[in-house]
């Protein structure tokens, strides 16, 4: 059990974007468990934590600004491709295949298959890979999807290029999607379930 607690503690800090001095980490753990006087006073520890937080925030801001610029450059190039349409909001789409079914309203529920990637091709989510279509209300997804779905018909398959401000913006919903990411989805509208 004791070893397991140690593993658990190490795993909880290992995922942090901080470089650790393992010897100092173990020393702090041993001193606390042995109820020894800390080797570093509380004020110095608070300053160290504040300094690391400030450094992390600065790195995140720089990465976020860089992602925004890379995304804008990508959107500008993508807009030039044959078959890519850009809506007033900045959403880009390309019709891969056309259907002839119903078009959903914002209040309808849809069943879709999708494959989501970052602009570098990294897959962050895919109902196709799970082999399990997703069902959700049109107005309960990112605004780029809400807009696109209301332009599509059942049977349509489109490639959406969603600007960051129509996706998650500066908020990262998960480690798989960095802040200010342009997202690319292949979306197939399988079924529209009209609101009754």
Short mmCIF file of C-alpha atoms in Angstrom, two decimals:
data_model
loop_
_atom_site.label_atom_id
_atom_site.label_comp_id
_atom_site.label_asym_id
_atom_site.label_seq_id
_atom_site.Cartn_x
_atom_site.Cartn_y
_atom_site.Cartn_z
CA UNK A 1 0.00 0.00 0.00
CA UNK A 2 2.79 2.43 0.92
CA UNK A 3 4.49 1.84 -2.42
CA UNK A 4 1.15 2.40 -4.17
CA UNK A 5 0.68 5.74 -2.40
CA UNK A 6 4.15 6.76 -3.55
CA UNK A 7 3.33 5.76 -7.12
CA UNK A 8 0.06 7.66 -7.00
CA UNK A 9 1.76 10.81 -5.69
CA UNK A 10 4.48 10.60 -8.33
CA UNK A 11 1.95 10.08 -11.12
CA UNK A 12 -0.05 13.10 -10.00
CA UNK A 13 2.98 15.37 -10.35
CA UNK A 14 4.61 13.64 -13.33
CA UNK A 15 1.99 14.99 -15.74
CA UNK A 16 2.71 18.59 -14.74
CA UNK A 17 4.63 20.77 -17.21
CA UNK A 18 7.34 21.39 -14.60
CA UNK A 19 10.87 20.06 -14.32
CA UNK A 20 11.37 18.40 -10.95
CA UNK A 21 14.48 17.81 -8.89
CA UNK A 22 13.70 14.24 -7.84
CA UNK A 23 16.14 14.26 -4.92
CA UNK A 24 14.58 17.42 -3.46
CA UNK A 25 11.08 16.00 -4.02
CA UNK A 26 11.93 12.82 -2.12
CA UNK A 27 13.67 14.85 0.62
CA UNK A 28 10.55 16.97 1.11
CA UNK A 29 8.40 13.85 1.28
CA UNK A 30 10.71 12.20 3.82
CA UNK A 31 10.91 15.33 5.99
CA UNK A 32 7.12 15.72 6.03
CA UNK A 33 6.53 12.04 6.86
CA UNK A 34 9.18 12.15 9.63
CA UNK A 35 7.67 15.43 10.91
CA UNK A 36 11.11 17.10 10.63
CA UNK A 37 11.59 20.84 10.50
CA UNK A 38 11.38 21.91 6.81
CA UNK A 39 14.75 22.80 5.24
CA UNK A 40 13.13 25.73 3.41
CA UNK A 41 10.87 28.29 5.11
CA UNK A 42 7.24 28.81 4.05
CA UNK A 43 7.80 32.31 2.60
CA UNK A 44 10.53 31.00 0.28
CA UNK A 45 8.32 28.09 -0.77
CA UNK A 46 5.43 30.46 -1.58
CA UNK A 47 7.78 32.61 -3.68
CA UNK A 48 9.02 29.52 -5.55
CA UNK A 49 5.47 28.37 -6.31
CA UNK A 50 4.46 31.89 -7.43
CA UNK A 51 7.52 32.12 -9.68
CA UNK A 52 6.78 28.76 -11.33
CA UNK A 53 3.08 29.70 -11.83
CA UNK A 54 4.07 33.01 -13.43
CA UNK A 55 6.55 31.26 -15.74
CA UNK A 56 3.94 28.66 -16.75
CA UNK A 57 1.35 31.36 -17.48
CA UNK A 58 3.84 33.25 -19.65
CA UNK A 59 4.67 30.07 -21.60
CA UNK A 60 0.95 29.33 -22.08
CA UNK A 61 0.32 32.87 -23.34
CA UNK A 62 3.21 32.60 -25.80
CA UNK A 63 2.04 29.19 -27.03
CA UNK A 64 -1.54 30.49 -27.33
CA UNK A 65 -0.44 33.53 -29.37
CA UNK A 66 1.69 31.32 -31.61
CA UNK A 67 -1.19 28.87 -32.14
CA UNK A 68 -3.48 31.77 -33.06
CA UNK A 69 -1.02 33.01 -35.72
CA UNK A 70 -0.40 29.50 -37.11
CA UNK A 71 -4.17 28.98 -37.27
CA UNK A 72 -4.77 32.27 -39.09
CA UNK A 73 -2.06 31.42 -41.63
CA UNK A 74 -3.58 27.97 -42.15
CA UNK A 75 -7.08 29.41 -42.68
CA UNK A 76 -5.77 31.94 -45.21
CA UNK A 77 -4.07 29.17 -47.25
CA UNK A 78 -7.00 26.76 -46.93
CA UNK A 79 -9.43 29.41 -48.21
CA UNK A 80 -7.53 29.45 -51.51
CA UNK A 81 -8.10 25.73 -52.16
CA UNK A 82 -10.54 24.73 -54.86
CA UNK A 83 -13.93 23.73 -53.45
CA UNK A 84 -13.46 25.44 -50.08
CA UNK A 85 -16.26 27.85 -49.16
CA UNK A 86 -15.94 30.42 -46.37
CA UNK A 87 -19.00 31.69 -44.53
CA UNK A 88 -19.40 35.19 -43.10
CA UNK A 89 -18.34 33.92 -39.66
CA UNK A 90 -15.08 32.54 -41.06
CA UNK A 91 -16.12 28.88 -41.01
CA UNK A 92 -14.66 26.99 -43.98
CA UNK A 93 -16.24 23.92 -45.50
CA UNK A 94 -15.75 21.62 -48.44
CA UNK A 95 -18.50 19.32 -49.71
CA UNK A 96 -17.07 15.80 -50.02
CA UNK A 97 -20.36 14.14 -50.97
CA UNK A 98 -23.96 15.30 -51.15
CA UNK A 99 -27.16 13.87 -49.75
CA UNK A 100 -30.76 14.82 -50.37
CA UNK A 101 -32.34 14.48 -46.94
CA UNK A 102 -33.61 16.95 -44.37
CA UNK A 103 -31.68 19.97 -43.12
CA UNK A 104 -31.63 20.32 -39.32
CA UNK A 105 -32.70 23.38 -37.36
CA UNK A 106 -30.73 24.50 -34.29
CA UNK A 107 -33.32 22.84 -32.02
CA UNK A 108 -33.17 19.47 -33.81
CA UNK A 109 -31.03 16.51 -32.79
CA UNK A 110 -28.64 14.93 -35.28
CA UNK A 111 -26.82 11.64 -35.64
CA UNK A 112 -23.39 12.08 -37.20
CA UNK A 113 -20.12 10.34 -37.87
CA UNK A 114 -17.08 12.60 -37.52
CA UNK A 115 -13.31 12.56 -37.48
CA UNK A 116 -11.58 15.49 -35.75
CA UNK A 117 -7.95 16.53 -36.19
CA UNK A 118 -5.66 19.43 -35.47
CA UNK A 119 -4.11 21.17 -38.49
CA UNK A 120 -1.01 18.97 -38.13
CA UNK A 121 -3.19 15.86 -38.62
CA UNK A 122 -3.21 14.76 -34.97
CA UNK A 123 -6.53 13.00 -34.25
CA UNK A 124 -8.20 14.27 -31.07
CA UNK A 125 -11.61 12.62 -31.43
CA UNK A 126 -13.31 10.33 -33.90
CA UNK A 127 -16.66 8.58 -33.85
CA UNK A 128 -15.44 6.85 -37.02
CA UNK A 129 -12.52 5.24 -35.17
CA UNK A 130 -14.86 4.23 -32.33
CA UNK A 131 -17.31 2.88 -34.93
CA UNK A 132 -20.10 4.56 -32.99
CA UNK A 133 -22.01 7.56 -34.43
CA UNK A 134 -22.69 10.47 -32.09
CA UNK A 135 -26.14 11.92 -31.39
CA UNK A 136 -26.60 15.43 -29.97
CA UNK A 137 -28.71 18.60 -30.26
CA UNK A 138 -27.44 20.93 -33.00
CA UNK A 139 -27.29 23.88 -30.61
CA UNK A 140 -25.24 22.03 -27.95
CA UNK A 141 -21.93 21.83 -29.81
CA UNK A 142 -19.22 24.32 -30.78
CA UNK A 143 -20.62 27.21 -32.79
CA UNK A 144 -18.76 26.16 -35.96
CA UNK A 145 -20.61 22.85 -35.90
CA UNK A 146 -23.96 24.49 -35.11
CA UNK A 147 -23.55 26.74 -38.15
CA UNK A 148 -22.36 23.98 -40.51
CA UNK A 149 -25.00 21.42 -39.54
CA UNK A 150 -27.78 23.89 -40.39
CA UNK A 151 -26.35 24.16 -43.91
CA UNK A 152 -26.09 20.40 -44.44
CA UNK A 153 -28.61 17.79 -45.57
CA UNK A 154 -28.93 14.19 -44.45
CA UNK A 155 -26.39 12.18 -46.40
CA UNK A 156 -23.96 15.08 -46.77
CA UNK A 157 -20.32 14.58 -45.88
CA UNK A 158 -18.32 17.77 -45.42
CA UNK A 159 -14.82 18.74 -44.32
CA UNK A 160 -15.09 21.61 -41.84
CA UNK A 161 -12.18 23.88 -40.98
CA UNK A 162 -13.27 25.61 -37.80
CA UNK A 163 -11.46 28.78 -36.68
CA UNK A 164 -10.49 28.86 -33.00
CA UNK A 165 -13.14 31.46 -32.15
CA UNK A 166 -15.85 29.13 -33.53
CA UNK A 167 -14.40 26.18 -31.59
CA UNK A 168 -12.91 26.50 -28.09
CA UNK A 169 -10.97 29.76 -28.47
CA UNK A 170 -8.35 30.45 -25.81
CA UNK A 171 -9.84 27.77 -23.54
CA UNK A 172 -8.38 24.32 -23.98
CA UNK A 173 -11.09 21.69 -23.40
CA UNK A 174 -8.49 18.93 -23.03
CA UNK A 175 -4.75 18.36 -23.37
CA UNK A 176 -5.45 16.95 -26.85
CA UNK A 177 -6.70 20.35 -28.08
CA UNK A 178 -4.32 23.25 -27.35
CA UNK A 179 -5.74 26.72 -26.79
CA UNK A 180 -6.54 28.72 -29.96
CA UNK A 181 -6.53 25.63 -32.18
CA UNK A 182 -8.09 25.57 -35.62
CA UNK A 183 -9.97 22.27 -35.79
CA UNK A 184 -10.66 20.13 -38.85
CA UNK A 185 -13.59 17.74 -38.95
CA UNK A 186 -14.93 15.37 -41.55
CA UNK A 187 -18.64 15.26 -40.70
CA UNK A 188 -21.23 12.95 -42.20
CA UNK A 189 -24.83 13.86 -41.35
CA UNK A 190 -26.54 10.50 -40.99
CA UNK A 191 -29.92 11.48 -39.59
CA UNK A 192 -31.97 14.50 -38.52
CA UNK A 193 -34.34 13.92 -35.62
CA UNK A 194 -36.80 16.80 -35.84
CA UNK A 195 -37.94 18.39 -32.61
CA UNK A 196 -41.45 17.16 -31.88
#
